[in-house]
């Protein structure tokens, strides 16, 4: 599941969750769940995001792995803080593929922000410009401004998905998709059957068959091979 939070503050102990955008990799369009999905609670107390936080956790608990952008530094920590506040319990251990981490440690970008990646890779999906008036009004529970933030969040998921698919072969320790699905003879990263044998991978003590995916470009290693001395 790809996901992104939009909140009233950078700190979960002070802020309120406006919305969460999310999408499974197989889905064509993202979804957004927001405070406005709980009108009774919103009318009674707009700062009460308990039902929204609970719903976010229910959605994410179904994930085999999560895809975020700086989720390790913000989204996951903010959500964990709100779950703690409402005594809802933490999320289970779920592998997180954080695009920011891949950009930070595998690339040499001038900026590791998602917008910089979007511009550099010339992605079709576009992040919406930051509407400072809307972001200033939204914490005052101005509904039209919250709608603008919801749209912004939906666009962020579109960009996140496209960026992830481009960066996927560069992700270190990507989950083995073949193990998750039980498929054989497919790419461990994207499940494509278009894989080719390309030499061997040598570790300190073993030699493995190396494979190259012709769909996503990821490299993977297969079974250990025996090297026969001449």
CSV table of C-alpha atoms in Angstrom, one decimal:
chain,number,residue,atom,x,y,z
A,1,UNK,CA,0.0,0.0,0.0
A,2,UNK,CA,1.3,3.4,-0.9
A,3,UNK,CA,0.2,6.1,1.6
A,4,UNK,CA,0.7,9.7,2.5
A,5,UNK,CA,-0.7,11.8,5.5
A,6,UNK,CA,-1.6,15.4,5.5
A,7,UNK,CA,-1.7,17.0,8.9
A,8,UNK,CA,-2.1,20.3,10.7
A,9,UNK,CA,1.4,20.1,12.3
A,10,UNK,CA,4.6,18.3,11.9
A,11,UNK,CA,4.3,16.9,15.5
A,12,UNK,CA,1.7,14.3,16.3
A,13,UNK,CA,1.5,15.5,19.9
A,14,UNK,CA,0.1,18.8,18.7
A,15,UNK,CA,-1.3,18.2,15.3
A,16,UNK,CA,-4.5,16.7,13.8
A,17,UNK,CA,-4.7,14.4,10.8
A,18,UNK,CA,-6.5,16.0,7.9
A,19,UNK,CA,-6.5,13.0,5.6
A,20,UNK,CA,-4.6,9.9,4.3
A,21,UNK,CA,-4.2,9.1,0.7
A,22,UNK,CA,-3.6,5.4,-0.1
A,23,UNK,CA,-3.5,3.0,-3.0
A,24,UNK,CA,-2.5,-0.6,-3.6
A,25,UNK,CA,-0.1,-1.2,-6.4
A,26,UNK,CA,-2.7,-2.9,-8.5
A,27,UNK,CA,-5.3,-0.1,-8.3
A,28,UNK,CA,-5.5,2.5,-11.0
A,29,UNK,CA,-6.6,5.4,-8.8
A,30,UNK,CA,-5.8,6.5,-5.2
A,31,UNK,CA,-8.3,6.8,-2.4
A,32,UNK,CA,-8.4,9.5,0.3
A,33,UNK,CA,-10.0,9.1,3.7
A,34,UNK,CA,-10.4,12.4,5.7
A,35,UNK,CA,-12.0,14.0,8.7
A,36,UNK,CA,-14.9,14.9,6.4
A,37,UNK,CA,-15.7,11.2,6.1
A,38,UNK,CA,-16.9,11.4,9.8
A,39,UNK,CA,-19.3,14.3,9.8
A,40,UNK,CA,-20.8,13.8,13.2
A,41,UNK,CA,-17.4,13.7,14.8
A,42,UNK,CA,-16.2,16.6,12.7
A,43,UNK,CA,-19.2,18.7,13.7
A,44,UNK,CA,-18.8,17.9,17.4
A,45,UNK,CA,-15.0,18.5,17.5
A,46,UNK,CA,-13.0,19.1,14.3
A,47,UNK,CA,-9.8,18.4,16.2
A,48,UNK,CA,-10.9,14.9,17.1
A,49,UNK,CA,-9.2,12.6,14.5
A,50,UNK,CA,-9.7,9.4,16.5
A,51,UNK,CA,-12.1,7.8,13.9
A,52,UNK,CA,-9.9,8.8,11.0
A,53,UNK,CA,-6.7,7.5,12.7
A,54,UNK,CA,-8.5,4.2,13.5
A,55,UNK,CA,-9.5,3.9,9.9
A,56,UNK,CA,-6.0,4.6,8.6
A,57,UNK,CA,-4.6,1.9,10.9
A,58,UNK,CA,-7.2,-0.6,9.7
A,59,UNK,CA,-6.2,0.1,6.1
A,60,UNK,CA,-2.5,-0.1,6.6
A,61,UNK,CA,-2.6,-3.3,8.7
A,62,UNK,CA,-3.7,-5.1,5.5
A,63,UNK,CA,-0.5,-4.2,3.7
A,64,UNK,CA,2.3,-6.7,2.8
A,65,UNK,CA,4.6,-3.7,2.7
A,66,UNK,CA,4.3,0.1,2.7
A,67,UNK,CA,5.5,2.6,0.2
A,68,UNK,CA,6.1,6.1,1.4
A,69,UNK,CA,8.2,9.2,0.8
A,70,UNK,CA,9.9,10.2,4.1
A,71,UNK,CA,7.4,8.0,5.9
A,72,UNK,CA,10.2,6.9,8.2
A,73,UNK,CA,10.7,10.5,9.3
A,74,UNK,CA,7.1,11.8,9.3
A,75,UNK,CA,4.0,9.8,8.2
A,76,UNK,CA,4.6,6.6,10.2
A,77,UNK,CA,5.8,8.5,13.3
A,78,UNK,CA,2.9,10.9,13.2
A,79,UNK,CA,0.4,8.1,12.9
A,80,UNK,CA,2.1,6.1,15.7
A,81,UNK,CA,1.8,9.2,17.9
A,82,UNK,CA,-1.9,9.6,17.3
A,83,UNK,CA,-2.6,5.9,17.8
A,84,UNK,CA,-0.7,6.0,21.1
A,85,UNK,CA,-2.8,9.1,22.1
A,86,UNK,CA,-6.1,7.3,21.5
A,87,UNK,CA,-4.9,4.0,23.0
A,88,UNK,CA,-5.5,2.2,19.7
A,89,UNK,CA,-2.3,0.2,19.7
A,90,UNK,CA,0.6,0.3,17.2
A,91,UNK,CA,0.7,-1.0,13.7
A,92,UNK,CA,2.1,-4.5,13.3
A,93,UNK,CA,5.7,-4.7,11.9
A,94,UNK,CA,5.4,-4.0,8.2
A,95,UNK,CA,8.3,-3.5,5.8
A,96,UNK,CA,8.5,0.1,4.7
A,97,UNK,CA,10.0,1.1,1.3
A,98,UNK,CA,10.8,4.8,1.8
A,99,UNK,CA,11.6,6.5,-1.5
A,100,UNK,CA,13.4,9.3,0.4
A,101,UNK,CA,15.8,6.7,1.8
A,102,UNK,CA,16.5,5.4,-1.7
A,103,UNK,CA,17.1,8.9,-3.1
A,104,UNK,CA,19.2,9.9,-0.1
A,105,UNK,CA,21.5,6.9,0.0
A,106,UNK,CA,21.5,5.4,-3.5
A,107,UNK,CA,21.4,8.6,-5.7
A,108,UNK,CA,23.1,12.0,-5.7
A,109,UNK,CA,20.1,14.4,-6.1
A,110,UNK,CA,20.2,18.1,-5.4
A,111,UNK,CA,17.2,17.6,-3.3
A,112,UNK,CA,15.5,14.4,-2.0
A,113,UNK,CA,12.0,15.9,-1.9
A,114,UNK,CA,9.4,14.1,-3.9
A,115,UNK,CA,8.8,17.1,-6.0
A,116,UNK,CA,12.5,17.2,-7.0
A,117,UNK,CA,12.3,13.6,-8.1
A,118,UNK,CA,9.1,14.3,-10.0
A,119,UNK,CA,10.8,17.2,-11.9
A,120,UNK,CA,14.1,15.3,-12.5
A,121,UNK,CA,12.4,12.2,-13.9
A,122,UNK,CA,9.8,14.2,-15.7
A,123,UNK,CA,7.0,12.1,-14.3
A,124,UNK,CA,3.6,12.4,-15.9
A,125,UNK,CA,1.9,12.7,-12.5
A,126,UNK,CA,2.1,16.2,-11.1
A,127,UNK,CA,2.1,17.5,-7.5
A,128,UNK,CA,-0.2,20.4,-6.9
A,129,UNK,CA,1.3,23.7,-5.9
A,130,UNK,CA,1.2,24.5,-2.2
A,131,UNK,CA,-1.8,26.8,-1.6
A,132,UNK,CA,-0.6,28.8,1.4
A,133,UNK,CA,-4.0,30.3,2.0
A,134,UNK,CA,-5.6,26.9,2.2
A,135,UNK,CA,-2.9,25.5,4.5
A,136,UNK,CA,-3.4,28.5,6.7
A,137,UNK,CA,-7.1,28.2,6.8
A,138,UNK,CA,-7.4,24.4,7.1
A,139,UNK,CA,-6.3,24.3,10.8
A,140,UNK,CA,-9.2,26.6,11.4
A,141,UNK,CA,-11.4,23.9,10.0
A,142,UNK,CA,-12.3,25.8,6.8
A,143,UNK,CA,-14.0,23.0,4.8
A,144,UNK,CA,-13.2,24.3,1.3
A,145,UNK,CA,-9.5,24.5,2.3
A,146,UNK,CA,-9.6,20.9,3.7
A,147,UNK,CA,-11.0,19.8,0.3
A,148,UNK,CA,-8.0,21.4,-1.4
A,149,UNK,CA,-5.7,19.5,0.9
A,150,UNK,CA,-7.5,16.3,0.1
A,151,UNK,CA,-6.9,17.0,-3.6
A,152,UNK,CA,-3.3,17.7,-2.9
A,153,UNK,CA,-3.0,14.4,-1.1
A,154,UNK,CA,-4.5,12.5,-3.9
A,155,UNK,CA,-2.1,14.0,-6.4
A,156,UNK,CA,0.8,13.1,-4.1
A,157,UNK,CA,-0.2,9.4,-4.2
A,158,UNK,CA,-0.2,9.6,-8.0
A,159,UNK,CA,3.4,11.0,-8.0
A,160,UNK,CA,4.5,8.6,-5.3
A,161,UNK,CA,3.3,5.6,-7.3
A,162,UNK,CA,5.1,6.7,-10.5
A,163,UNK,CA,8.3,7.6,-8.6
A,164,UNK,CA,8.3,4.2,-6.8
A,165,UNK,CA,7.9,2.3,-10.1
A,166,UNK,CA,10.9,4.2,-11.5
A,167,UNK,CA,13.1,3.8,-8.4
A,168,UNK,CA,12.0,0.3,-7.6
A,169,UNK,CA,15.1,-1.4,-9.1
A,170,UNK,CA,17.3,0.8,-7.0
A,171,UNK,CA,15.6,-0.1,-3.7
A,172,UNK,CA,18.0,-1.9,-1.4
A,173,UNK,CA,16.5,-5.1,0.2
A,174,UNK,CA,13.2,-4.8,-1.7
A,175,UNK,CA,10.7,-7.4,-0.5
A,176,UNK,CA,10.9,-10.7,-2.4
A,177,UNK,CA,7.6,-10.5,-4.3
A,178,UNK,CA,8.0,-14.1,-5.6
A,179,UNK,CA,7.9,-15.3,-2.0
A,180,UNK,CA,4.8,-13.3,-1.2
A,181,UNK,CA,2.9,-14.7,-4.2
A,182,UNK,CA,4.4,-18.2,-4.4
A,183,UNK,CA,5.4,-17.7,-8.0
A,184,UNK,CA,8.5,-19.2,-9.6
A,185,UNK,CA,10.6,-18.0,-12.5
A,186,UNK,CA,9.6,-14.4,-12.0
A,187,UNK,CA,11.4,-11.2,-11.0
A,188,UNK,CA,11.7,-11.0,-7.2
A,189,UNK,CA,11.0,-7.2,-7.4
A,190,UNK,CA,8.2,-6.8,-9.9
A,191,UNK,CA,7.0,-10.4,-10.6
A,192,UNK,CA,7.7,-10.2,-14.3
A,193,UNK,CA,8.6,-13.4,-16.1
A,194,UNK,CA,11.0,-11.5,-18.3
A,195,UNK,CA,14.2,-12.4,-16.5
A,196,UNK,CA,17.6,-13.4,-18.0
A,197,UNK,CA,20.6,-15.1,-16.5
A,198,UNK,CA,23.4,-12.6,-16.4
A,199,UNK,CA,26.6,-14.0,-14.9
A,200,UNK,CA,27.2,-14.7,-11.2
A,201,UNK,CA,27.2,-12.8,-8.0
A,202,UNK,CA,30.2,-13.5,-5.8
A,203,UNK,CA,30.0,-13.0,-2.0
A,204,UNK,CA,32.9,-13.6,0.4
A,205,UNK,CA,32.3,-17.3,0.6
A,206,UNK,CA,29.7,-18.3,-2.1
A,207,UNK,CA,28.8,-17.8,-5.7
A,208,UNK,CA,25.2,-17.3,-6.9
A,209,UNK,CA,23.5,-17.2,-10.2
A,210,UNK,CA,22.6,-13.6,-11.2
A,211,UNK,CA,19.4,-12.6,-12.9
A,212,UNK,CA,18.4,-9.3,-14.6
A,213,UNK,CA,14.7,-8.3,-15.1
A,214,UNK,CA,13.9,-7.0,-18.5
A,215,UNK,CA,10.8,-5.3,-17.3
A,216,UNK,CA,11.8,-3.2,-14.2
A,217,UNK,CA,15.6,-3.5,-14.5
A,218,UNK,CA,16.2,-5.0,-11.1
A,219,UNK,CA,19.0,-7.4,-10.4
A,220,UNK,CA,18.6,-10.5,-8.2
A,221,UNK,CA,20.5,-13.6,-7.3
A,222,UNK,CA,19.3,-17.1,-7.6
A,223,UNK,CA,20.6,-20.5,-6.3
A,224,UNK,CA,24.2,-21.0,-5.2
A,225,UNK,CA,26.3,-22.4,-8.0
A,226,UNK,CA,29.2,-24.7,-7.8
A,227,UNK,CA,32.5,-23.4,-9.3
A,228,UNK,CA,34.6,-26.2,-10.8
A,229,UNK,CA,38.4,-25.5,-10.7
A,230,UNK,CA,40.3,-26.2,-13.8
